[in-house]
Tab-separated table of C-alpha atoms and ligand atoms in Angstrom:
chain	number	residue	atom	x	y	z
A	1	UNK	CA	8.394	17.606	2.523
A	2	UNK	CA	9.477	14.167	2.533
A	3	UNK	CA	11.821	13.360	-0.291
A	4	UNK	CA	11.222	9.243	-0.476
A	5	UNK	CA	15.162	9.300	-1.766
A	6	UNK	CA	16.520	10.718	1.767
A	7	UNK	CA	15.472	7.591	3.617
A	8	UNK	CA	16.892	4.953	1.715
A	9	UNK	CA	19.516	2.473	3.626
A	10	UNK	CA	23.281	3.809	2.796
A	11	UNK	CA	22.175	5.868	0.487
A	12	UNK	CA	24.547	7.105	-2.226
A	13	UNK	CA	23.210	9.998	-4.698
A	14	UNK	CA	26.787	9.430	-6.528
A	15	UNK	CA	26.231	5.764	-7.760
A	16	UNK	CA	25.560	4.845	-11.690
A	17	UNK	CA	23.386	1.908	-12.378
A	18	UNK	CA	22.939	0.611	-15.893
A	19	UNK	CA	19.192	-0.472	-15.957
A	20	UNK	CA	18.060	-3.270	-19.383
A	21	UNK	CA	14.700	-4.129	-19.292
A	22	UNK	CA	14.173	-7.023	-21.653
A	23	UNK	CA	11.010	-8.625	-20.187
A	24	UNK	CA	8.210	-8.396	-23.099
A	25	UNK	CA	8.606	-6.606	-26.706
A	26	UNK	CA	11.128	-3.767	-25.603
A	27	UNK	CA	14.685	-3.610	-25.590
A	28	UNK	CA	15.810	-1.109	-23.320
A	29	UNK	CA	19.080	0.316	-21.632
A	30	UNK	CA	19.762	3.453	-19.875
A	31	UNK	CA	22.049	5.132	-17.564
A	32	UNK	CA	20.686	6.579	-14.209
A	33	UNK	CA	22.666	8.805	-10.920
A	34	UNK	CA	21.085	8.254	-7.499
A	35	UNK	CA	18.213	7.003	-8.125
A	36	UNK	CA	16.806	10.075	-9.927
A	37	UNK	CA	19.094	11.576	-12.415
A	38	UNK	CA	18.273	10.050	-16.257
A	39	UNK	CA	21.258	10.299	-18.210
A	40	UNK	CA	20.008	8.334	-21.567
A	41	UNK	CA	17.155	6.110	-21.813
A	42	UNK	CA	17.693	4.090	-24.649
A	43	UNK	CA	14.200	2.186	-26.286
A	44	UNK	CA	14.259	-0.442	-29.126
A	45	UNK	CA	10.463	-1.215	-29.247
A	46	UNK	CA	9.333	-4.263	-31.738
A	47	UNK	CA	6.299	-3.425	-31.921
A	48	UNK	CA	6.637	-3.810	-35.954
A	49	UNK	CA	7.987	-7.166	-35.768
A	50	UNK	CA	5.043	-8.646	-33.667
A	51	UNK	CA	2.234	-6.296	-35.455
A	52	UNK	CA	1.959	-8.566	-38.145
A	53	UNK	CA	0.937	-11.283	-35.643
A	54	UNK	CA	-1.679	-9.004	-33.647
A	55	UNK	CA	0.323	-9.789	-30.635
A	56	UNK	CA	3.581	-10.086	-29.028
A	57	UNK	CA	5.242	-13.772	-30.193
A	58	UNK	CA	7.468	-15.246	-27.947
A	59	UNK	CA	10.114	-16.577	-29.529
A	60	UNK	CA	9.765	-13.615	-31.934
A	61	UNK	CA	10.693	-11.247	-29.281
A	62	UNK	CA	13.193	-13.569	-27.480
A	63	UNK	CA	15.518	-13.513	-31.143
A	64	UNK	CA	14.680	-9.557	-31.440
A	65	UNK	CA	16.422	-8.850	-27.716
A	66	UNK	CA	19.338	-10.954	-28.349
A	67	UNK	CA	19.756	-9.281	-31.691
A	68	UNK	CA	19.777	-5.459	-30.385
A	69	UNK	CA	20.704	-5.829	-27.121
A	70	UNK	CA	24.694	-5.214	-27.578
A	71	UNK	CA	23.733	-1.963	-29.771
A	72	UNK	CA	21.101	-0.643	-27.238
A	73	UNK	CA	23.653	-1.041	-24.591
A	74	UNK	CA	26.126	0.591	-26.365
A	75	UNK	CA	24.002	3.486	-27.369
A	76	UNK	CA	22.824	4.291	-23.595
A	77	UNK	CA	26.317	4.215	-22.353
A	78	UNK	CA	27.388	7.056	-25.360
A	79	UNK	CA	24.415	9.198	-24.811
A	80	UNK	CA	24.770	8.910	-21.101
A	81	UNK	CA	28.234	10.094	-21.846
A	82	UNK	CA	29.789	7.173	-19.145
A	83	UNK	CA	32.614	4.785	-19.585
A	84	UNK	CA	32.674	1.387	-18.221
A	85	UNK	CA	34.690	2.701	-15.027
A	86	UNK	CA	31.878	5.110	-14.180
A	87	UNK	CA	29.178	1.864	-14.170
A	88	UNK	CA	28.440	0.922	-9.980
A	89	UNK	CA	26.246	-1.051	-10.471
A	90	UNK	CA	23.946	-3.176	-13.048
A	91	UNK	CA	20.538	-3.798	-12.874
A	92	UNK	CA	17.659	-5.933	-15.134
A	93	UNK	CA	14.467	-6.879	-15.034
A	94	UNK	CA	14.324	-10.192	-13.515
A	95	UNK	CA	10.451	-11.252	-13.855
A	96	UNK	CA	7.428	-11.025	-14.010
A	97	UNK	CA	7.842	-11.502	-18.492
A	98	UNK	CA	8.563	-13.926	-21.260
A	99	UNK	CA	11.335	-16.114	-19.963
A	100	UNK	CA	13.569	-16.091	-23.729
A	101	UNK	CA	13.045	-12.446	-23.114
A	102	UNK	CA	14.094	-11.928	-20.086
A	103	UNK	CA	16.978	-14.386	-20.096
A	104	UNK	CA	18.713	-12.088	-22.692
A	105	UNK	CA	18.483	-8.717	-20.311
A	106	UNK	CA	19.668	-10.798	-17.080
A	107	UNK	CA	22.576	-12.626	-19.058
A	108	UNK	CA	23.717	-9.470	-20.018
A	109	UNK	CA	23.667	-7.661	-16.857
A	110	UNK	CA	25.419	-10.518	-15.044
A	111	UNK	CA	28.089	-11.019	-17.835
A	112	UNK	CA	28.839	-6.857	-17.457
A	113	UNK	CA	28.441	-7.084	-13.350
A	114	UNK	CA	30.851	-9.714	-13.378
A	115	UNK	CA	33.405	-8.126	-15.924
A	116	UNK	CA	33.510	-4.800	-14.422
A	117	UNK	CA	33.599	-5.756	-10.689
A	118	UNK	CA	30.453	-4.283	-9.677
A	119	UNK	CA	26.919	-5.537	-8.335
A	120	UNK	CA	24.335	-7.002	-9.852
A	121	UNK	CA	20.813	-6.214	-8.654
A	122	UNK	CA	17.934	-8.201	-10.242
A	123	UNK	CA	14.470	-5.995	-10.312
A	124	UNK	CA	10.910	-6.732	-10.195
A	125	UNK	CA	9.233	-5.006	-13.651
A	126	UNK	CA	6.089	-4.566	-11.600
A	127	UNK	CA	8.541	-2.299	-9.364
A	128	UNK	CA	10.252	-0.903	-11.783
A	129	UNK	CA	6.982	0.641	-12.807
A	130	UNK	CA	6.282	1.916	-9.302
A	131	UNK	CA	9.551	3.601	-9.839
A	132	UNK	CA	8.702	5.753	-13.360
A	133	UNK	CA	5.938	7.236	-11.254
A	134	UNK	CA	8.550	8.628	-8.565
A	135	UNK	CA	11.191	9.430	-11.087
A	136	UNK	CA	9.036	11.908	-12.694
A	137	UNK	CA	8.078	13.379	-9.463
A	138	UNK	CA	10.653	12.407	-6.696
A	139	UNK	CA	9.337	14.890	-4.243
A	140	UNK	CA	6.427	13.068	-2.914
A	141	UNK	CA	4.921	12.416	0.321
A	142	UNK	CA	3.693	8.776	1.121
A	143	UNK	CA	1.646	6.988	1.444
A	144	UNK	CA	0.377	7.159	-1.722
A	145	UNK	CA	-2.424	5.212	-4.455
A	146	UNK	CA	-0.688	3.915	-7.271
A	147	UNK	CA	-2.852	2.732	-10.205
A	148	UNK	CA	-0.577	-0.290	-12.191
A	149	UNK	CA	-2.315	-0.674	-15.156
A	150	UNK	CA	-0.344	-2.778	-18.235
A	151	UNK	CA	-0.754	-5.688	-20.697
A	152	UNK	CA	-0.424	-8.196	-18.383
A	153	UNK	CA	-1.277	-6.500	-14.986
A	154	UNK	CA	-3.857	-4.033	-13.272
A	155	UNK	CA	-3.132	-3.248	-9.399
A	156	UNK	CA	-4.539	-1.032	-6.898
A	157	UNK	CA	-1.579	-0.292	-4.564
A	158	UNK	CA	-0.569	1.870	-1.584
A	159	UNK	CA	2.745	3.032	-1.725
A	160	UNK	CA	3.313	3.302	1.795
A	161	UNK	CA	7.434	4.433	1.656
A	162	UNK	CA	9.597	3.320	-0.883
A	163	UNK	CA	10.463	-0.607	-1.246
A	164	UNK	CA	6.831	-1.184	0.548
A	165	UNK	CA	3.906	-1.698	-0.969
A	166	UNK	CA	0.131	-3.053	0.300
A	167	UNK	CA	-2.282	-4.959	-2.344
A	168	UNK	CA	-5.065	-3.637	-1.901
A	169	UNK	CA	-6.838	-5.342	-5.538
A	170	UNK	CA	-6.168	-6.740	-8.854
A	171	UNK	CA	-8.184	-7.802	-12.041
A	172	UNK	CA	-9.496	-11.657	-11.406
A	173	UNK	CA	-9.814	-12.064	-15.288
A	174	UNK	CA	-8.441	-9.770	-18.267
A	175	UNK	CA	-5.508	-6.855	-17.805
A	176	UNK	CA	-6.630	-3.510	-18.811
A	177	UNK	CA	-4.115	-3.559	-21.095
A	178	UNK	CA	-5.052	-6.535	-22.247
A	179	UNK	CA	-9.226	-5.765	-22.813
A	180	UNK	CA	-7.706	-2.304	-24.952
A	181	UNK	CA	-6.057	-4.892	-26.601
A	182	UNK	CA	-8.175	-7.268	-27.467
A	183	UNK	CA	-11.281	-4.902	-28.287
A	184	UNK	CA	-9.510	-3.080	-30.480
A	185	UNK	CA	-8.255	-6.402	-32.573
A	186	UNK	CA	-12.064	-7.348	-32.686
A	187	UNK	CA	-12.895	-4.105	-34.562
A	188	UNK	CA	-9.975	-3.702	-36.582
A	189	UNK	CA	-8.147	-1.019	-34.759
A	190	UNK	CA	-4.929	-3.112	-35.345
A	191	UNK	CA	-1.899	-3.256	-32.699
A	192	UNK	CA	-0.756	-2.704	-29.966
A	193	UNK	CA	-4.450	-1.647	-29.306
A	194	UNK	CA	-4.446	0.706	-26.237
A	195	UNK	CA	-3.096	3.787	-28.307
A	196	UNK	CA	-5.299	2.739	-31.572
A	197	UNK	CA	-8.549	2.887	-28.910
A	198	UNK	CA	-6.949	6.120	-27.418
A	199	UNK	CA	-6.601	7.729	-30.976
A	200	UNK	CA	-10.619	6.568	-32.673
A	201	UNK	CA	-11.691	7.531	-28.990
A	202	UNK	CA	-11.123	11.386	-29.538
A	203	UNK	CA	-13.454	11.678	-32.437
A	204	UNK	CA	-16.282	9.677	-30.743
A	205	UNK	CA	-19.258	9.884	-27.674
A	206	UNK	CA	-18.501	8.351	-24.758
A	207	UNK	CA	-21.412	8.296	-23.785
A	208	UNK	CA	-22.825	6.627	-26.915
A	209	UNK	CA	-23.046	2.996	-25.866
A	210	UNK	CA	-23.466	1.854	-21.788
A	211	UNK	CA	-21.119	-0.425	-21.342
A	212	UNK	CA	-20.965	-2.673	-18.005
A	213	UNK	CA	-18.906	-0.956	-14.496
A	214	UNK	CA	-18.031	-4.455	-13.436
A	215	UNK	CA	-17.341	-4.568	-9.598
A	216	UNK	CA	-17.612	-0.913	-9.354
A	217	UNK	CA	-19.025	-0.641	-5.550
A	218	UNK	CA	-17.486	-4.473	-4.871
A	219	UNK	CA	-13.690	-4.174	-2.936
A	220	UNK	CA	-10.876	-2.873	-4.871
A	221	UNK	CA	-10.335	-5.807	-7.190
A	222	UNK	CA	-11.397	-5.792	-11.091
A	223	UNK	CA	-12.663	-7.447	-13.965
A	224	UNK	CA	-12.986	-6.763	-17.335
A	225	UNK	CA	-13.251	-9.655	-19.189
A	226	UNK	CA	-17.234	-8.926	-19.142
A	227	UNK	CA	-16.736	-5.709	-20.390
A	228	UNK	CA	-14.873	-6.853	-23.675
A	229	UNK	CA	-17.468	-9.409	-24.256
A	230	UNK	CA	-19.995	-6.842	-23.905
A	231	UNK	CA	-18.207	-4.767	-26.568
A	232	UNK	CA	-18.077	-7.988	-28.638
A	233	UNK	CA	-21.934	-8.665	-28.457
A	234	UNK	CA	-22.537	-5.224	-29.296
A	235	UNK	CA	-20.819	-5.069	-32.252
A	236	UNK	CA	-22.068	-8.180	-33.701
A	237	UNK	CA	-25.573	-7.152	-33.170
A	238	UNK	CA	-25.013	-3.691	-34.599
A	239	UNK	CA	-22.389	-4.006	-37.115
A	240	UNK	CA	-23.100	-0.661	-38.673
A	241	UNK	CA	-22.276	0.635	-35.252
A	242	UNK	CA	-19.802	4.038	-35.179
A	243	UNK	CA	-15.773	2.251	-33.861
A	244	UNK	CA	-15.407	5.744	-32.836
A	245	UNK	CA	-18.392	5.601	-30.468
A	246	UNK	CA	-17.717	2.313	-29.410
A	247	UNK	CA	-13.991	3.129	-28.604
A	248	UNK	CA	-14.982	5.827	-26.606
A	249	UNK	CA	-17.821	4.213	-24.452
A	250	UNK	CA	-15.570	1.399	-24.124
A	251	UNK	CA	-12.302	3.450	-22.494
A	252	UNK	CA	-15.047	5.345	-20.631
A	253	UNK	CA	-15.999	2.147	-18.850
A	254	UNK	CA	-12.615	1.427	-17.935
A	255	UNK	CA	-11.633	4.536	-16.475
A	256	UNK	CA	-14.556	5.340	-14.789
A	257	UNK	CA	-13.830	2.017	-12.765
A	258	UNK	CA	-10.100	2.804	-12.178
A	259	UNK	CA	-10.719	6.234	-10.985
A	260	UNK	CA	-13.546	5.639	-8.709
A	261	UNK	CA	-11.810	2.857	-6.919
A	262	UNK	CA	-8.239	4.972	-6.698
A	263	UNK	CA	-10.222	7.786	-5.270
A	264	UNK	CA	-11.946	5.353	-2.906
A	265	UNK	CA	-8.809	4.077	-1.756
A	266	UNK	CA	-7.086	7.320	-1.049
A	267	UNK	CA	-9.910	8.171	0.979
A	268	UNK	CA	-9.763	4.687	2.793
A	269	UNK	CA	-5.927	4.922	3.251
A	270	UNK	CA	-5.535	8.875	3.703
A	271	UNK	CA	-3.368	9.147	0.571
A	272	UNK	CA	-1.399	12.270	-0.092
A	273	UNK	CA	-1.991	11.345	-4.069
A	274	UNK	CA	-2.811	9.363	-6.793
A	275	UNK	CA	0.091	7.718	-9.080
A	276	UNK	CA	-0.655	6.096	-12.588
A	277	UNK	CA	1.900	3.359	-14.016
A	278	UNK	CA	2.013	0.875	-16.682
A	279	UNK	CA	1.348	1.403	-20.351
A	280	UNK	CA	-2.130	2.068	-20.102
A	281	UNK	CA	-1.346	4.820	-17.585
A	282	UNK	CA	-0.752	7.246	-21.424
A	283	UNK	CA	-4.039	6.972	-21.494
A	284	UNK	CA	-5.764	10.333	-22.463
A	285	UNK	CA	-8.948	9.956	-21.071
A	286	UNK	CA	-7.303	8.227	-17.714
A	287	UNK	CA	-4.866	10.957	-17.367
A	288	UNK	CA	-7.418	13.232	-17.794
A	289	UNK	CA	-10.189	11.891	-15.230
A	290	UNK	CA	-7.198	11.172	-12.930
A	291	UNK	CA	-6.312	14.896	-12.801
A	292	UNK	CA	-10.050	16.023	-12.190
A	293	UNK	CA	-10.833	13.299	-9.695
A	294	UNK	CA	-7.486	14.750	-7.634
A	295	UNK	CA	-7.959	18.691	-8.390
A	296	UNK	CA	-11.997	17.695	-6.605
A	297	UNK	CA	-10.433	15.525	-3.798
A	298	UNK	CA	-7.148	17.856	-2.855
A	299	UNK	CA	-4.948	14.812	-4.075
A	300	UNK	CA	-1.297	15.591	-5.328
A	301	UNK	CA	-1.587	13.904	-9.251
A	302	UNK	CA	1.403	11.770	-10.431
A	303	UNK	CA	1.440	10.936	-13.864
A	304	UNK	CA	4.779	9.412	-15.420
A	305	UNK	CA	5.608	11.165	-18.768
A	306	UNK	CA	4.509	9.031	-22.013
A	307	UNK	CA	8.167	7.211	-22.157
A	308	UNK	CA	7.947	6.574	-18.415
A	309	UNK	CA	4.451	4.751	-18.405
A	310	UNK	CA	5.590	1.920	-21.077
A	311	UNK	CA	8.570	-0.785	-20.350
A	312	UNK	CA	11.894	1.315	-20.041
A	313	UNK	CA	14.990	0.680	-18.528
A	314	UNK	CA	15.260	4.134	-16.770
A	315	UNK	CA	13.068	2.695	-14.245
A	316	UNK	CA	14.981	0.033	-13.717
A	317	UNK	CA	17.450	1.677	-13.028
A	318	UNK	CA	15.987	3.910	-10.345
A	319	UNK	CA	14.480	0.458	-8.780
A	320	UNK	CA	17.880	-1.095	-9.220
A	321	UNK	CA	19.583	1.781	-6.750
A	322	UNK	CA	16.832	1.810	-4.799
A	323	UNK	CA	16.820	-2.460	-3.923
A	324	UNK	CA	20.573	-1.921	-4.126
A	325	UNK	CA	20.759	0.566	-0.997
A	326	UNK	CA	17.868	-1.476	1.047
A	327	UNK	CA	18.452	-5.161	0.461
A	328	UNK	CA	22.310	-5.387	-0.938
A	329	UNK	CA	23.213	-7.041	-4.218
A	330	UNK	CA	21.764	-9.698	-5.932
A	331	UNK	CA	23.657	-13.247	-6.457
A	332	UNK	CA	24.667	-14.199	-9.992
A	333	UNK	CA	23.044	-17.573	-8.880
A	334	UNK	CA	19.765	-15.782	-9.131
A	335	UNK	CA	18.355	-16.366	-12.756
A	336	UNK	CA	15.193	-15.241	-14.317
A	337	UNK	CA	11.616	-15.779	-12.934
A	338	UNK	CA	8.487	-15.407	-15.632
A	339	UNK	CA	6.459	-15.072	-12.821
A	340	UNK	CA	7.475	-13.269	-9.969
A	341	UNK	CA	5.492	-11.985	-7.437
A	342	UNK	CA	6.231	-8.695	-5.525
A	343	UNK	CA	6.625	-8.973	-1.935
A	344	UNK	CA	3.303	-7.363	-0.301
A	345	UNK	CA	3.103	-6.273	3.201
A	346	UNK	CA	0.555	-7.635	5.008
B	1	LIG	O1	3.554	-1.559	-19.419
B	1	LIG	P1	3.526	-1.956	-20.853
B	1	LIG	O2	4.361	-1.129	-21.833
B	1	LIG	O3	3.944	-3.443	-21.057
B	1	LIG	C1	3.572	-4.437	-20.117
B	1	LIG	O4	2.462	-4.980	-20.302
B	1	LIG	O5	4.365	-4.632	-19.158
B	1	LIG	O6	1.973	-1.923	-21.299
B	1	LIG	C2	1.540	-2.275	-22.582
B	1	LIG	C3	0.020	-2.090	-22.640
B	1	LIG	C4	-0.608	-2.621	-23.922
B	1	LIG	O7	-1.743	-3.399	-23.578
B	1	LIG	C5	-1.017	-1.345	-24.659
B	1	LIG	O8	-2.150	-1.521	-25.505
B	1	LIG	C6	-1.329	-0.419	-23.501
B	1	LIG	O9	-0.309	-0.687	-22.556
B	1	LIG	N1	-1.299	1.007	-23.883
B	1	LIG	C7	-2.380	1.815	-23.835
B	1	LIG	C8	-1.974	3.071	-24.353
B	1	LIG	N2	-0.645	2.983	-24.677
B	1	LIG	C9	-0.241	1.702	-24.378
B	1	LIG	N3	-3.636	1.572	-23.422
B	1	LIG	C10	-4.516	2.591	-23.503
B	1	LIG	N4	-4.223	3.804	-24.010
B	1	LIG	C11	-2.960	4.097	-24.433
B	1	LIG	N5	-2.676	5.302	-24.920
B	2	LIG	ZN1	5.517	-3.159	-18.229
C-alpha cells in the first residue's frame, strides 16, 4: 500500500509544526508530529458574533482573530502538552481569505518563527483542506477524486500524489457553500446555513420539489446560482410550501450533481477513491450518497471527520510539514494573499 507520507522530500516523522488558520470566521491553532499525529486542535469559531449579521463581516472577524488569537495559541500548545523548544516549525494559512483575517494568523506565525529560530511555512487553505482528507485516512493510494466543497469554493480535483493536484472543474457562479447559505437565509433557516438545511432536511421529501441538475452531463465544472434562484421562485409562488420539503429537494439537487460528476471522474481518471473536503463535505446526505456511490463503484470512501471538514488548523499543520519537506521554508518577506491560487498541474 502506498503510504502518501513515505515519499515526501527529507522527510522527518519527528518534526512539530504549529498550524493557525485565521483566514475567514475561525480562529484556530493546533499542534501536529509528522505530518499525521494531532496533538490538540484548538477551534475558536465566531460564528455568534457574525450570526446577527446573516453573514461573516469583515472587519468583524478581523478584530475577533486578533482578540483570541494569543489564548488559542496558548491553549493548543498546553493540550498538545509541547513547550516552545519542542516547536520545528510554524505554519498559517496564507490565502485564499479575508485579508484583516488572515494578516492576524501570518503575523503571528512569523513573529513565533522568528523568536524561536525555526521555519516559517506559509499554506494554501484550499490545501490545507486537501490535507484533513489524508489526515483522517493517511493510508491511501493515489491518484485519487477529491470533492472541495466550502463557502467560498467547490472543486473537482485529482489528487495525483501529495503536493500535486489536476483541476479538473469548478463552480462558474455560486459556492456550494455559498447556495446552502444563501437558500437557507431566504427561508429563514438562519446562519451559517449549510447545517440549518442539513438539520430541516431530515424531516422532509427529497423528492418533493424538482429542482434544476445544472450542468449535470456538461464537463466537470458547476453552477448553482440557477438552482438557488429556482428555490427562490418556488417559494414565492408557493409560500405555504413545506421548508422541510424544500430543504430536502434542494440538498438533493446539489448532491446528486457532486456525486455523479466525482464518480464520473474516478472513472475518467482510474481513481482508487473518492475524498470529500470543505465545510459542506459534513453534509449528511453528501456523506451518505458519497459512501453508496463508492460501495457500487469499488471506490475506497474518504470522508474527513466533522472537525476536519470545516477551517482548522490541524490541517494546516499537516500541509505545513508536508510544503515544508518538498519546497523548503517560506520567507518572512512573504505576506498574506486574499486570493491565492493553488498551483495546478497541467
Ligand atoms: O470550509 P468552511 O468551514 O469555510 C470556508 O468556506 O473555507 O465551509 C463553510 C461552509 C458554509 O457555507 C457552511 O454553510 C457549510 O460550509 N456547511 C455545510 C454544513 N456544515 C457547514 N453545508 C451543508 N451541510 C452541512 N452540514
Ligand atoms: Zn475552508
Amino acid at each position: 500500500m502506498t503510504n502518501p507520507f513515505d515519499s515526501a522530500i527529507g522527510l522527518d516523522p519527528n518534526l512539530v509544526v504549529l498550524g493557525i488558520e485565521s483566514s475567514c470566521d475561525e480562529t484556530a491553532a493546533a499542534v501536529v508530529v509528522g505530518g499525521r499525529e494531532v496533538k490538540s486542535n484548538v477551534v475558536s469559531s465566531q460564528v455568534d458574533l457574525h450570526a446577527a449579521f446573516g453573514g461573516v463581516v469583515p472587519e468583524v472577524a478581523g478584530r475577533a482573530h486578533e482578540q483570541r488569537i494569543t489564548a488559542v495559541l496558548a491553549e493548543a500548545m498546553v493540550e498538545a502538552g509541547v513547550e516552545d523548544s519542542d516547536i520545528g516549525a510554524v505554519a498559517a494559512t496564507v490565502g485564499p481569505g479575508l485579508i484583516g483575517s488572515l494578516l492576524v494568523g501570518v503575523s503571528a506565525a512569523k513573529a513565533l518563527a522568528l523568536v524561536w529560530g525555526v521555519p516559517f511555512v506559509g499554506v494554501n487553505h484550499l490545501e490545507a483542506h486537501f490535507h484533513a482528507a489524508l489526515l483522517d485516512a493517511p493510508d491511501v493510494e493515489f491518484p485519487l477524486v477529491m470533492v472541495l466543497v466550502s463557502g467560498g469554493h467547490t472543486m473537482l480535483v485529482v489528487l495525483v500524489g501529495p503536493e500535486r493536484y489536476r483541476l479538473l472543474g469548478a463552480t462558474l457562479d455560486d459556492a456550494a457553500g455559498e447556495a446552502f447559505d444563501k437558500v437557507a437565509r431566504f427561508v429563514d433557516l438562519g446562519y451559517p446555513g449549510g447545517p440549518a438545511i442539513d438539520e430541516a432536511a431530515r424531516g422532509g421529501d427529497p423528492t418533493a420539489i424538482s429542482f434544476p441538475r445544472a450542468m449535470m452531463k456538461d464537463g466537470y465544472d458547476f453552477s448553482f446560482s440557477g438552482l438557488k434562484t429556482a428555490v427562490i421562485n418556488h417559494v414565492r409562488a408557493n409560500p405555504d410550501v413545506s421548508i422541510p420539503d424544500v430543504a430536502a429537494s434542494f440538498q438533493a439537487a446539489v448532491v446528486e450533481v457532486l456525486v455523479e460528476k466525482a464518480r464520473r471522474a474516478a472513472r475518467d481518471v482510474g481513481a482508487t477513491g473518492i475524498c470529500l473536503a470543505g465545510g459542506v463535505a459534513a453534509n449528511s446526505a453528501l456523506r451518505a450518497a458519497v459512501e453508496a456511490a463508492c460501495v457500487a463503484d469499488g471506490l475506497g470512501c474518504h470522508l474527513p471527520s466533522r472537525s476536519m471538514c470545516t477551517d482548522n488548523a490541524a490541517m494546516v499543520a499537516a500541509a505545513g510539514w508536508y510544503r515544508l519537506q518538498a519546497h523548503g521554508p517560506t520567507g518572512l518577506d512573504v505576506g498574506a494573499d486574499p486570493r491565492m491560487a493553488i498551483s495546478f498541474l497541467d
